[in-house]
mmCIF file of C-alpha atoms and ligand atoms in Angstrom:
data_model
loop_
_atom_site.group_PDB
_atom_site.id
_atom_site.type_symbol
_atom_site.label_atom_id
_atom_site.label_comp_id
_atom_site.label_asym_id
_atom_site.label_seq_id
_atom_site.Cartn_x
_atom_site.Cartn_y
_atom_site.Cartn_z
ATOM 1 C CA UNK A 1 0.000 0.000 0.000
ATOM 2 C CA UNK A 2 2.087 2.873 -1.269
ATOM 3 C CA UNK A 3 -0.173 5.798 -1.975
ATOM 4 C CA UNK A 4 -3.226 7.578 -0.786
ATOM 5 C CA UNK A 5 -5.442 6.131 -3.532
ATOM 6 C CA UNK A 6 -4.865 2.605 -2.366
ATOM 7 C CA UNK A 7 -6.023 3.532 1.134
ATOM 8 C CA UNK A 8 -9.064 5.473 0.041
ATOM 9 C CA UNK A 9 -10.039 2.615 -2.279
ATOM 10 C CA UNK A 10 -9.837 0.251 0.631
ATOM 11 C CA UNK A 11 -12.026 2.560 2.675
ATOM 12 C CA UNK A 12 -14.580 3.845 0.188
ATOM 13 C CA UNK A 13 -16.561 7.029 0.736
ATOM 14 C CA UNK A 14 -19.436 5.644 2.698
ATOM 15 C CA UNK A 15 -20.419 5.286 6.292
ATOM 16 C CA UNK A 16 -18.715 2.281 7.774
ATOM 17 C CA UNK A 17 -18.983 2.554 11.516
ATOM 18 C CA UNK A 18 -19.421 0.011 14.228
ATOM 19 C CA UNK A 19 -22.977 1.214 14.570
ATOM 20 C CA UNK A 20 -25.315 -1.567 13.566
ATOM 21 C CA UNK A 21 -22.532 -3.748 12.181
ATOM 22 C CA UNK A 22 -22.197 -7.403 12.972
ATOM 23 C CA UNK A 23 -18.759 -6.749 14.364
ATOM 24 C CA UNK A 24 -17.879 -9.438 16.874
ATOM 25 C CA UNK A 25 -17.441 -7.459 20.065
ATOM 26 C CA UNK A 26 -15.548 -9.995 22.102
ATOM 27 C CA UNK A 27 -12.010 -11.186 21.423
ATOM 28 C CA UNK A 28 -11.589 -8.874 18.441
ATOM 29 C CA UNK A 29 -12.853 -5.922 20.472
ATOM 30 C CA UNK A 30 -10.414 -6.632 23.282
ATOM 31 C CA UNK A 31 -7.593 -7.021 20.779
ATOM 32 C CA UNK A 32 -8.452 -3.708 19.085
ATOM 33 C CA UNK A 33 -8.624 -1.939 22.429
ATOM 34 C CA UNK A 34 -5.271 -3.353 23.470
ATOM 35 C CA UNK A 35 -3.628 -2.244 20.204
ATOM 36 C CA UNK A 36 -5.140 1.254 20.333
ATOM 37 C CA UNK A 37 -4.232 1.832 23.981
ATOM 38 C CA UNK A 38 -0.686 0.653 23.231
ATOM 39 C CA UNK A 39 -0.480 3.241 20.469
ATOM 40 C CA UNK A 40 -1.862 5.866 22.849
ATOM 41 C CA UNK A 41 1.001 5.000 25.212
ATOM 42 C CA UNK A 42 3.502 5.366 22.391
ATOM 43 C CA UNK A 43 2.087 8.836 21.654
ATOM 44 C CA UNK A 44 2.530 9.705 25.338
ATOM 45 C CA UNK A 45 6.207 8.713 25.155
ATOM 46 C CA UNK A 46 6.799 10.580 21.922
ATOM 47 C CA UNK A 47 4.936 13.848 22.470
ATOM 48 C CA UNK A 48 3.138 14.643 25.704
ATOM 49 C CA UNK A 49 1.352 17.670 24.213
ATOM 50 C CA UNK A 50 -0.259 15.535 21.507
ATOM 51 C CA UNK A 51 -1.110 12.870 24.074
ATOM 52 C CA UNK A 52 -2.838 15.324 26.425
ATOM 53 C CA UNK A 53 -4.652 16.892 23.488
ATOM 54 C CA UNK A 54 -5.807 13.439 22.344
ATOM 55 C CA UNK A 55 -7.185 12.583 25.778
ATOM 56 C CA UNK A 56 -9.212 15.783 25.903
ATOM 57 C CA UNK A 57 -10.437 15.260 22.334
ATOM 58 C CA UNK A 58 -11.450 11.701 23.223
ATOM 59 C CA UNK A 59 -13.516 13.010 26.112
ATOM 60 C CA UNK A 60 -15.181 15.740 24.026
ATOM 61 C CA UNK A 61 -15.885 13.308 21.170
ATOM 62 C CA UNK A 62 -17.340 10.743 23.556
ATOM 63 C CA UNK A 63 -19.631 13.341 25.177
ATOM 64 C CA UNK A 64 -20.715 14.644 21.779
ATOM 65 C CA UNK A 65 -21.415 11.176 20.391
ATOM 66 C CA UNK A 66 -23.601 10.384 23.401
ATOM 67 C CA UNK A 67 -25.352 13.731 22.989
ATOM 68 C CA UNK A 68 -26.268 12.950 19.358
ATOM 69 C CA UNK A 69 -27.665 9.587 20.399
ATOM 70 C CA UNK A 70 -24.845 7.079 20.049
ATOM 71 C CA UNK A 71 -24.849 4.162 22.465
ATOM 72 C CA UNK A 72 -22.387 4.171 25.329
ATOM 73 C CA UNK A 73 -20.403 1.461 23.581
ATOM 74 C CA UNK A 74 -20.200 3.227 20.220
ATOM 75 C CA UNK A 75 -19.233 6.494 21.917
ATOM 76 C CA UNK A 76 -16.488 4.632 23.740
ATOM 77 C CA UNK A 77 -15.237 3.212 20.433
ATOM 78 C CA UNK A 78 -15.081 6.749 19.085
ATOM 79 C CA UNK A 79 -13.095 7.828 22.145
ATOM 80 C CA UNK A 80 -10.616 5.037 21.427
ATOM 81 C CA UNK A 81 -10.213 6.276 17.853
ATOM 82 C CA UNK A 82 -9.805 9.830 19.152
ATOM 83 C CA UNK A 83 -6.998 8.746 21.479
ATOM 84 C CA UNK A 84 -4.930 7.787 18.429
ATOM 85 C CA UNK A 85 -6.240 10.299 15.886
ATOM 86 C CA UNK A 86 -2.813 11.981 15.658
ATOM 87 C CA UNK A 87 -0.831 8.736 15.791
ATOM 88 C CA UNK A 88 0.772 9.612 12.440
ATOM 89 C CA UNK A 89 2.458 12.612 14.086
ATOM 90 C CA UNK A 90 4.753 10.220 15.942
ATOM 91 C CA UNK A 91 6.503 9.709 12.582
ATOM 92 C CA UNK A 92 6.930 13.425 11.849
ATOM 93 C CA UNK A 93 10.420 14.806 12.579
ATOM 94 C CA UNK A 94 10.775 16.994 15.680
ATOM 95 C CA UNK A 95 11.927 20.046 13.741
ATOM 96 C CA UNK A 96 8.478 20.113 12.128
ATOM 97 C CA UNK A 97 6.349 18.545 14.872
ATOM 98 C CA UNK A 98 7.629 20.873 17.597
ATOM 99 C CA UNK A 99 8.274 23.977 15.512
ATOM 100 C CA UNK A 100 7.010 27.080 17.282
ATOM 101 C CA UNK A 101 6.932 29.266 14.129
ATOM 102 C CA UNK A 102 4.613 29.049 11.165
ATOM 103 C CA UNK A 103 5.332 26.012 9.000
ATOM 104 C CA UNK A 104 6.641 26.474 5.461
ATOM 105 C CA UNK A 105 4.520 25.052 2.624
ATOM 106 C CA UNK A 106 6.778 22.030 2.417
ATOM 107 C CA UNK A 107 6.609 21.454 6.183
ATOM 108 C CA UNK A 108 2.841 21.877 6.171
ATOM 109 C CA UNK A 109 2.543 19.227 3.440
ATOM 110 C CA UNK A 110 4.637 16.873 5.548
ATOM 111 C CA UNK A 111 2.485 17.572 8.609
ATOM 112 C CA UNK A 112 -0.678 16.979 6.587
ATOM 113 C CA UNK A 113 0.469 13.429 5.928
ATOM 114 C CA UNK A 114 -0.235 12.455 9.548
ATOM 115 C CA UNK A 115 -3.811 11.131 9.038
ATOM 116 C CA UNK A 116 -2.562 8.896 6.236
ATOM 117 C CA UNK A 117 0.433 7.674 8.224
ATOM 118 C CA UNK A 118 -1.777 6.925 11.238
ATOM 119 C CA UNK A 119 -4.276 5.038 9.059
ATOM 120 C CA UNK A 120 -1.504 2.967 7.485
ATOM 121 C CA UNK A 121 -0.170 1.992 10.891
ATOM 122 C CA UNK A 122 -3.646 0.916 12.013
ATOM 123 C CA UNK A 123 -4.286 -1.016 8.795
ATOM 124 C CA UNK A 124 -1.019 -2.842 9.420
ATOM 125 C CA UNK A 125 -2.394 -3.950 12.802
ATOM 126 C CA UNK A 126 -5.673 -5.092 11.282
ATOM 127 C CA UNK A 127 -7.871 -2.982 13.562
ATOM 128 C CA UNK A 128 -11.522 -2.521 12.631
ATOM 129 C CA UNK A 129 -12.075 -0.160 9.646
ATOM 130 C CA UNK A 130 -14.117 2.138 11.916
ATOM 131 C CA UNK A 131 -10.920 3.228 13.687
ATOM 132 C CA UNK A 132 -8.937 3.487 10.450
ATOM 133 C CA UNK A 133 -11.553 5.669 8.772
ATOM 134 C CA UNK A 134 -11.981 7.924 11.767
ATOM 135 C CA UNK A 135 -8.238 8.573 11.915
ATOM 136 C CA UNK A 136 -7.841 8.867 8.133
ATOM 137 C CA UNK A 137 -10.626 11.422 7.685
ATOM 138 C CA UNK A 138 -10.379 13.605 10.788
ATOM 139 C CA UNK A 139 -9.036 16.554 8.772
ATOM 140 C CA UNK A 140 -11.627 16.416 6.006
ATOM 141 C CA UNK A 141 -13.890 19.473 5.736
ATOM 142 C CA UNK A 142 -17.640 19.610 5.140
ATOM 143 C CA UNK A 143 -17.106 21.761 2.004
ATOM 144 C CA UNK A 144 -14.545 19.368 0.528
ATOM 145 C CA UNK A 145 -11.507 21.534 1.204
ATOM 146 C CA UNK A 146 -9.959 19.300 3.827
ATOM 147 C CA UNK A 147 -7.320 16.592 3.480
ATOM 148 C CA UNK A 148 -6.149 13.933 2.648
ATOM 149 C CA UNK A 149 -8.977 13.017 0.258
ATOM 150 C CA UNK A 150 -11.130 16.120 -0.119
ATOM 151 C CA UNK A 151 -14.276 14.245 0.889
ATOM 152 C CA UNK A 152 -17.378 16.406 1.106
ATOM 153 C CA UNK A 153 -20.455 16.481 3.382
ATOM 154 C CA UNK A 154 -21.816 13.088 4.289
ATOM 155 C CA UNK A 155 -19.103 11.351 2.291
ATOM 156 C CA UNK A 156 -17.061 11.954 5.436
ATOM 157 C CA UNK A 157 -17.794 9.250 8.027
ATOM 158 C CA UNK A 158 -19.929 10.604 10.864
ATOM 159 C CA UNK A 159 -17.328 9.475 13.389
ATOM 160 C CA UNK A 160 -14.733 11.707 11.711
ATOM 161 C CA UNK A 161 -17.171 14.661 11.543
ATOM 162 C CA UNK A 162 -17.737 14.408 15.291
ATOM 163 C CA UNK A 163 -14.036 14.028 15.956
ATOM 164 C CA UNK A 164 -13.189 17.072 13.829
ATOM 165 C CA UNK A 165 -15.361 19.376 15.938
ATOM 166 C CA UNK A 166 -14.004 17.943 19.207
ATOM 167 C CA UNK A 167 -10.443 18.259 17.866
ATOM 168 C CA UNK A 168 -10.795 21.861 16.742
ATOM 169 C CA UNK A 169 -12.489 22.950 19.973
ATOM 170 C CA UNK A 170 -9.550 21.604 21.959
ATOM 171 C CA UNK A 171 -6.980 23.215 19.672
ATOM 172 C CA UNK A 172 -8.786 26.561 19.960
ATOM 173 C CA UNK A 173 -9.002 26.438 23.753
ATOM 174 C CA UNK A 174 -5.435 25.175 24.257
ATOM 175 C CA UNK A 175 -2.220 27.025 24.851
ATOM 176 C CA UNK A 176 0.336 26.479 22.083
ATOM 177 C CA UNK A 177 3.837 27.949 21.685
ATOM 178 C CA UNK A 178 2.478 30.121 18.873
ATOM 179 C CA UNK A 179 -0.889 31.126 20.384
ATOM 180 C CA UNK A 180 -2.843 31.850 23.525
ATOM 181 C CA UNK A 181 -5.911 29.761 24.360
ATOM 182 C CA UNK A 182 -9.272 31.160 23.258
ATOM 183 C CA UNK A 183 -12.074 31.540 25.778
ATOM 184 C CA UNK A 184 -15.066 29.227 25.572
ATOM 185 C CA UNK A 185 -17.128 32.023 23.993
ATOM 186 C CA UNK A 186 -14.483 32.904 21.407
ATOM 187 C CA UNK A 187 -14.040 29.228 20.500
ATOM 188 C CA UNK A 188 -17.825 28.954 20.226
ATOM 189 C CA UNK A 189 -17.858 31.800 17.691
ATOM 190 C CA UNK A 190 -15.071 30.194 15.647
ATOM 191 C CA UNK A 191 -16.930 26.894 15.428
ATOM 192 C CA UNK A 192 -20.102 28.703 14.456
ATOM 193 C CA UNK A 193 -18.326 30.639 11.715
ATOM 194 C CA UNK A 194 -16.911 27.368 10.324
ATOM 195 C CA UNK A 195 -20.287 25.621 10.361
ATOM 196 C CA UNK A 196 -21.172 24.458 6.843
ATOM 197 C CA UNK A 197 -17.631 25.185 5.631
ATOM 198 C CA UNK A 198 -15.168 23.244 7.756
ATOM 199 C CA UNK A 199 -17.719 21.462 9.928
ATOM 200 C CA UNK A 200 -20.973 19.532 9.625
ATOM 201 C CA UNK A 201 -23.649 22.079 10.698
ATOM 202 C CA UNK A 202 -25.653 19.437 12.549
ATOM 203 C CA UNK A 203 -22.616 18.425 14.583
ATOM 204 C CA UNK A 204 -21.722 22.051 15.352
ATOM 205 C CA UNK A 205 -25.290 22.693 16.540
ATOM 206 C CA UNK A 206 -25.142 19.664 18.811
ATOM 207 C CA UNK A 207 -21.724 20.596 20.159
ATOM 208 C CA UNK A 208 -22.787 24.160 20.934
ATOM 209 C CA UNK A 209 -25.913 22.917 22.732
ATOM 210 C CA UNK A 210 -23.722 20.653 24.795
ATOM 211 C CA UNK A 211 -21.261 23.463 25.438
ATOM 212 C CA UNK A 212 -24.026 25.853 26.497
ATOM 213 C CA UNK A 213 -25.577 23.307 28.821
ATOM 214 C CA UNK A 214 -22.443 22.913 30.952
ATOM 215 C CA UNK A 215 -20.795 25.787 32.770
ATOM 216 C CA UNK A 216 -17.458 23.971 33.118
ATOM 217 C CA UNK A 217 -17.332 22.143 29.830
ATOM 218 C CA UNK A 218 -13.751 22.951 28.828
ATOM 219 C CA UNK A 219 -11.252 20.467 30.215
ATOM 220 C CA UNK A 220 -8.183 21.756 32.032
ATOM 221 C CA UNK A 221 -4.818 21.714 30.337
ATOM 222 C CA UNK A 222 -2.010 19.643 31.766
ATOM 223 C CA UNK A 223 -0.257 21.861 34.266
ATOM 224 C CA UNK A 224 3.483 22.353 34.031
ATOM 225 C CA UNK A 225 5.412 20.094 36.355
ATOM 226 C CA UNK A 226 6.071 21.846 39.640
ATOM 227 C CA UNK A 227 9.598 21.409 41.136
ATOM 228 C CA UNK A 228 10.112 18.067 42.840
ATOM 229 C CA UNK A 229 9.790 19.328 46.419
ATOM 230 C CA UNK A 230 6.200 20.274 45.673
ATOM 231 C CA UNK A 231 3.551 17.794 44.780
ATOM 232 C CA UNK A 232 2.909 17.844 41.023
ATOM 233 C CA UNK A 233 -0.644 18.711 40.099
ATOM 234 C CA UNK A 234 -1.900 17.006 36.996
ATOM 235 C CA UNK A 235 -5.375 17.405 35.633
ATOM 236 C CA UNK A 236 -5.915 14.730 33.014
ATOM 237 C CA UNK A 237 -9.016 14.413 30.933
ATOM 238 C CA UNK A 238 -10.351 10.907 31.190
ATOM 239 C CA UNK A 239 -12.603 9.379 28.603
ATOM 240 C CA UNK A 240 -15.145 7.239 30.415
ATOM 241 C CA UNK A 241 -14.764 3.489 30.481
ATOM 242 C CA UNK A 242 -11.551 3.050 28.491
HETATM 243 FE FE1 FE2 B 1 -4.745 15.728 13.410
#
């Protein structure tokens, strides 16, 4: 499997989620979970910022999936996919992955390969296509201007459309070397302005309803380690039931 076409042919543009499938949720499910959590651990070792981000995104995606009516089990499967959505970044060189300045065009193209790299790794481990698709398509945009495939609207798996909104909300509300975190209200406005362009309008509506219904919706960032004489405070987001 050497190019993007071979992956997108394997995972055609249609909904293929665990929802309603006859997926055997016993040994195979345990095996998938074990593989995905192992990859989540490898992300933690490689890049703690991406790992913390992924945990918060998993929690947001799980809450959102439940809010739009997914079963507890399906929402948990989405959280597992979310934990490894940036797995491909573990193969991006540090000078690009950790760069504090704006990326050059060439560097941006390299960075934009991460959904494809992550999907290839998961295909190699024979995990269920639901996880592969969710990772592969989490940077697609509702208007077709996303990557890697330029899927449009409902061609994008619903799992990936949910994940995209959860992902972007966390990026907006997080501190990065190149930006300050946005407030909940400012992030809300940004999601609203991208509704119908970057994001599925139905998913944005649901997310904003969820956001508005909870005063303390935004998860805390990982705090910097405090010197060893003082107890380290660490607020981790925890997806439920993983
Ligand atoms: Fe990503």
